[in-house]
Amino acid sequence: MTCLYIPSLGEGTSFESFAEIVAHLRAPDGCPWDKEQTHQTLRTHLLEEAYETLTAMDENDPAGMREEFGDLLLQIVLNSQIGSETGEFSMT
């Protein structure tokens, strides 16, 4: 299993810039792991991040929520990028 760390974006950074980073990870010159992913291979990661987010919420842990919401958002944007590439749907 591989883990990719993406540092938080700076103040005033747009959601579009984040989506562009994810698109670059899936591009031919992008990350080999990200390029291999499908909706099905990401399923367990989405579920795991959702549980981790709920745990942070249950513990009323703002720092944990911030981190886990970011991880969960990455999963959503990555699945949206795959949907866009296959013509199934897009983030918009």
mmCIF file with all atom_site columns, C-alpha atoms in Angstrom:
data_model
loop_
_atom_site.group_PDB
_atom_site.id
_atom_site.type_symbol
_atom_site.label_atom_id
_atom_site.label_alt_id
_atom_site.label_comp_id
_atom_site.label_asym_id
_atom_site.label_entity_id
_atom_site.label_seq_id
_atom_site.pdbx_PDB_ins_code
_atom_site.Cartn_x
_atom_site.Cartn_y
_atom_site.Cartn_z
_atom_site.occupancy
_atom_site.B_iso_or_equiv
_atom_site.pdbx_formal_charge
_atom_site.auth_seq_id
_atom_site.auth_comp_id
_atom_site.auth_asym_id
_atom_site.auth_atom_id
_atom_site.pdbx_PDB_model_num
ATOM 1  C CA . MET A 1 1  ? 0.000   0.000  0.000   1.00 0.00 ? 1  MET A CA 1
ATOM 2  C CA . THR A 1 2  ? 1.253   3.473  -0.881  1.00 0.00 ? 2  THR A CA 1
ATOM 3  C CA . CYS A 1 3  ? 0.482   6.722  0.874   1.00 0.00 ? 3  CYS A CA 1
ATOM 4  C CA . LEU A 1 4  ? 0.743   10.118 -0.796  1.00 0.00 ? 4  LEU A CA 1
ATOM 5  C CA . TYR A 1 5  ? 1.085   13.242 1.325   1.00 0.00 ? 5  TYR A CA 1
ATOM 6  C CA . ILE A 1 6  ? -0.298  16.407 -0.207  1.00 0.00 ? 6  ILE A CA 1
ATOM 7  C CA . PRO A 1 7  ? 0.464   19.460 1.929   1.00 0.00 ? 7  PRO A CA 1
ATOM 8  C CA . SER A 1 8  ? -2.372  21.855 2.664   1.00 0.00 ? 8  SER A CA 1
ATOM 9  C CA . LEU A 1 9  ? -2.921  24.623 0.149   1.00 0.00 ? 9  LEU A CA 1
ATOM 10 C CA . GLY A 1 10 ? -2.003  28.187 1.036   1.00 0.00 ? 10 GLY A CA 1
ATOM 11 C CA . GLU A 1 11 ? -4.393  30.897 2.065   1.00 0.00 ? 11 GLU A CA 1
ATOM 12 C CA . GLY A 1 12 ? -6.647  32.006 -0.779  1.00 0.00 ? 12 GLY A CA 1
ATOM 13 C CA . THR A 1 13 ? -5.988  28.932 -2.905  1.00 0.00 ? 13 THR A CA 1
ATOM 14 C CA . SER A 1 14 ? -8.922  27.919 -5.035  1.00 0.00 ? 14 SER A CA 1
ATOM 15 C CA . PHE A 1 15 ? -10.814 24.670 -5.175  1.00 0.00 ? 15 PHE A CA 1
ATOM 16 C CA . GLU A 1 16 ? -10.079 24.655 -8.902  1.00 0.00 ? 16 GLU A CA 1
ATOM 17 C CA . SER A 1 17 ? -6.344  24.598 -8.158  1.00 0.00 ? 17 SER A CA 1
ATOM 18 C CA . PHE A 1 18 ? -6.883  21.594 -5.911  1.00 0.00 ? 18 PHE A CA 1
ATOM 19 C CA . ALA A 1 19 ? -8.824  19.815 -8.657  1.00 0.00 ? 19 ALA A CA 1
ATOM 20 C CA . GLU A 1 20 ? -5.999  20.619 -11.108 1.00 0.00 ? 20 GLU A CA 1
ATOM 21 C CA . ILE A 1 21 ? -3.469  18.997 -8.763  1.00 0.00 ? 21 ILE A CA 1
ATOM 22 C CA . VAL A 1 22 ? -5.600  15.852 -8.652  1.00 0.00 ? 22 VAL A CA 1
ATOM 23 C CA . ALA A 1 23 ? -5.924  15.900 -12.460 1.00 0.00 ? 23 ALA A CA 1
ATOM 24 C CA . HIS A 1 24 ? -2.133  16.176 -12.730 1.00 0.00 ? 24 HIS A CA 1
ATOM 25 C CA . LEU A 1 25 ? -1.720  13.164 -10.427 1.00 0.00 ? 25 LEU A CA 1
ATOM 26 C CA . ARG A 1 26 ? -3.845  11.167 -12.905 1.00 0.00 ? 26 ARG A CA 1
ATOM 27 C CA . ALA A 1 27 ? -2.080  12.561 -16.008 1.00 0.00 ? 27 ALA A CA 1
ATOM 28 C CA . PRO A 1 28 ? 0.372   10.441 -18.052 1.00 0.00 ? 28 PRO A CA 1
ATOM 29 C CA . ASP A 1 29 ? 3.329   12.057 -16.255 1.00 0.00 ? 29 ASP A CA 1
ATOM 30 C CA . GLY A 1 30 ? 1.564   11.881 -12.879 1.00 0.00 ? 30 GLY A CA 1
ATOM 31 C CA . CYS A 1 31 ? 1.675   9.460  -9.981  1.00 0.00 ? 31 CYS A CA 1
ATOM 32 C CA . PRO A 1 32 ? 1.674   5.754  -10.955 1.00 0.00 ? 32 PRO A CA 1
ATOM 33 C CA . TRP A 1 33 ? -0.554  4.843  -7.983  1.00 0.00 ? 33 TRP A CA 1
ATOM 34 C CA . ASP A 1 34 ? -3.140  7.511  -8.747  1.00 0.00 ? 34 ASP A CA 1
ATOM 35 C CA . LYS A 1 35 ? -3.226  6.589  -12.453 1.00 0.00 ? 35 LYS A CA 1
ATOM 36 C CA . GLU A 1 36 ? -4.099  2.956  -11.585 1.00 0.00 ? 36 GLU A CA 1
ATOM 37 C CA . GLN A 1 37 ? -7.086  3.826  -9.417  1.00 0.00 ? 37 GLN A CA 1
ATOM 38 C CA . THR A 1 38 ? -10.721 3.228  -10.334 1.00 0.00 ? 38 THR A CA 1
ATOM 39 C CA . HIS A 1 39 ? -13.942 3.886  -8.454  1.00 0.00 ? 39 HIS A CA 1
ATOM 40 C CA . GLN A 1 40 ? -13.794 0.306  -7.189  1.00 0.00 ? 40 GLN A CA 1
ATOM 41 C CA . THR A 1 41 ? -10.165 0.423  -6.018  1.00 0.00 ? 41 THR A CA 1
ATOM 42 C CA . LEU A 1 42 ? -10.866 3.678  -4.165  1.00 0.00 ? 42 LEU A CA 1
ATOM 43 C CA . ARG A 1 43 ? -13.962 2.294  -2.456  1.00 0.00 ? 43 ARG A CA 1
ATOM 44 C CA . THR A 1 44 ? -12.150 1.060  0.652   1.00 0.00 ? 44 THR A CA 1
ATOM 45 C CA . HIS A 1 45 ? -10.178 4.314  0.942   1.00 0.00 ? 45 HIS A CA 1
ATOM 46 C CA . LEU A 1 46 ? -13.377 6.353  0.775   1.00 0.00 ? 46 LEU A CA 1
ATOM 47 C CA . LEU A 1 47 ? -14.975 4.220  3.456   1.00 0.00 ? 47 LEU A CA 1
ATOM 48 C CA . GLU A 1 48 ? -11.873 4.375  5.670   1.00 0.00 ? 48 GLU A CA 1
ATOM 49 C CA . GLU A 1 49 ? -11.652 8.164  5.374   1.00 0.00 ? 49 GLU A CA 1
ATOM 50 C CA . ALA A 1 50 ? -15.358 8.510  6.138   1.00 0.00 ? 50 ALA A CA 1
ATOM 51 C CA . TYR A 1 51 ? -14.937 6.458  9.341   1.00 0.00 ? 51 TYR A CA 1
ATOM 52 C CA . GLU A 1 52 ? -11.880 8.466  10.349  1.00 0.00 ? 52 GLU A CA 1
ATOM 53 C CA . THR A 1 53 ? -13.834 11.685 9.762   1.00 0.00 ? 53 THR A CA 1
ATOM 54 C CA . LEU A 1 54 ? -16.706 10.443 11.917  1.00 0.00 ? 54 LEU A CA 1
ATOM 55 C CA . THR A 1 55 ? -14.277 9.484  14.684  1.00 0.00 ? 55 THR A CA 1
ATOM 56 C CA . ALA A 1 56 ? -12.780 12.983 14.694  1.00 0.00 ? 56 ALA A CA 1
ATOM 57 C CA . MET A 1 57 ? -16.290 14.436 14.831  1.00 0.00 ? 57 MET A CA 1
ATOM 58 C CA . ASP A 1 58 ? -17.321 12.096 17.650  1.00 0.00 ? 58 ASP A CA 1
ATOM 59 C CA . GLU A 1 59 ? -14.206 13.121 19.596  1.00 0.00 ? 59 GLU A CA 1
ATOM 60 C CA . ASN A 1 60 ? -14.963 16.798 18.942  1.00 0.00 ? 60 ASN A CA 1
ATOM 61 C CA . ASP A 1 61 ? -11.411 17.137 17.627  1.00 0.00 ? 61 ASP A CA 1
ATOM 62 C CA . PRO A 1 62 ? -11.194 20.215 15.370  1.00 0.00 ? 62 PRO A CA 1
ATOM 63 C CA . ALA A 1 63 ? -7.619  19.486 14.246  1.00 0.00 ? 63 ALA A CA 1
ATOM 64 C CA . GLY A 1 64 ? -8.565  15.901 13.472  1.00 0.00 ? 64 GLY A CA 1
ATOM 65 C CA . MET A 1 65 ? -11.704 17.037 11.636  1.00 0.00 ? 65 MET A CA 1
ATOM 66 C CA . ARG A 1 66 ? -9.683  19.475 9.532   1.00 0.00 ? 66 ARG A CA 1
ATOM 67 C CA . GLU A 1 67 ? -7.290  16.711 8.512   1.00 0.00 ? 67 GLU A CA 1
ATOM 68 C CA . GLU A 1 68 ? -9.952  14.081 7.918   1.00 0.00 ? 68 GLU A CA 1
ATOM 69 C CA . PHE A 1 69 ? -12.275 16.407 5.980   1.00 0.00 ? 69 PHE A CA 1
ATOM 70 C CA . GLY A 1 70 ? -9.289  17.132 3.731   1.00 0.00 ? 70 GLY A CA 1
ATOM 71 C CA . ASP A 1 71 ? -8.614  13.412 3.256   1.00 0.00 ? 71 ASP A CA 1
ATOM 72 C CA . LEU A 1 72 ? -12.287 12.789 2.528   1.00 0.00 ? 72 LEU A CA 1
ATOM 73 C CA . LEU A 1 73 ? -12.400 15.673 0.059   1.00 0.00 ? 73 LEU A CA 1
ATOM 74 C CA . LEU A 1 74 ? -9.359  14.247 -1.740  1.00 0.00 ? 74 LEU A CA 1
ATOM 75 C CA . GLN A 1 75 ? -11.218 10.959 -2.193  1.00 0.00 ? 75 GLN A CA 1
ATOM 76 C CA . ILE A 1 76 ? -14.256 12.764 -3.593  1.00 0.00 ? 76 ILE A CA 1
ATOM 77 C CA . VAL A 1 77 ? -12.213 14.905 -5.993  1.00 0.00 ? 77 VAL A CA 1
ATOM 78 C CA . LEU A 1 78 ? -10.194 11.878 -7.130  1.00 0.00 ? 78 LEU A CA 1
ATOM 79 C CA . ASN A 1 79 ? -13.388 9.936  -7.869  1.00 0.00 ? 79 ASN A CA 1
ATOM 80 C CA . SER A 1 80 ? -14.774 12.987 -9.668  1.00 0.00 ? 80 SER A CA 1
ATOM 81 C CA . GLN A 1 81 ? -11.621 13.196 -11.787 1.00 0.00 ? 81 GLN A CA 1
ATOM 82 C CA . ILE A 1 82 ? -12.014 9.544  -12.760 1.00 0.00 ? 82 ILE A CA 1
ATOM 83 C CA . GLY A 1 83 ? -15.657 10.206 -13.607 1.00 0.00 ? 83 GLY A CA 1
ATOM 84 C CA . SER A 1 84 ? -14.630 13.139 -15.774 1.00 0.00 ? 84 SER A CA 1
ATOM 85 C CA . GLU A 1 85 ? -11.966 11.096 -17.592 1.00 0.00 ? 85 GLU A CA 1
ATOM 86 C CA . THR A 1 86 ? -14.451 8.345  -18.404 1.00 0.00 ? 86 THR A CA 1
ATOM 87 C CA . GLY A 1 87 ? -17.213 10.768 -19.372 1.00 0.00 ? 87 GLY A CA 1
ATOM 88 C CA . GLU A 1 88 ? -19.477 9.514  -16.577 1.00 0.00 ? 88 GLU A CA 1
ATOM 89 C CA . PHE A 1 89 ? -19.781 12.826 -14.689 1.00 0.00 ? 89 PHE A CA 1
ATOM 90 C CA . SER A 1 90 ? -17.758 15.819 -13.558 1.00 0.00 ? 90 SER A CA 1
ATOM 91 C CA . MET A 1 91 ? -17.386 17.824 -10.373 1.00 0.00 ? 91 MET A CA 1
ATOM 92 C CA . THR A 1 92 ? -19.536 20.576 -11.842 1.00 0.00 ? 92 THR A CA 1
#
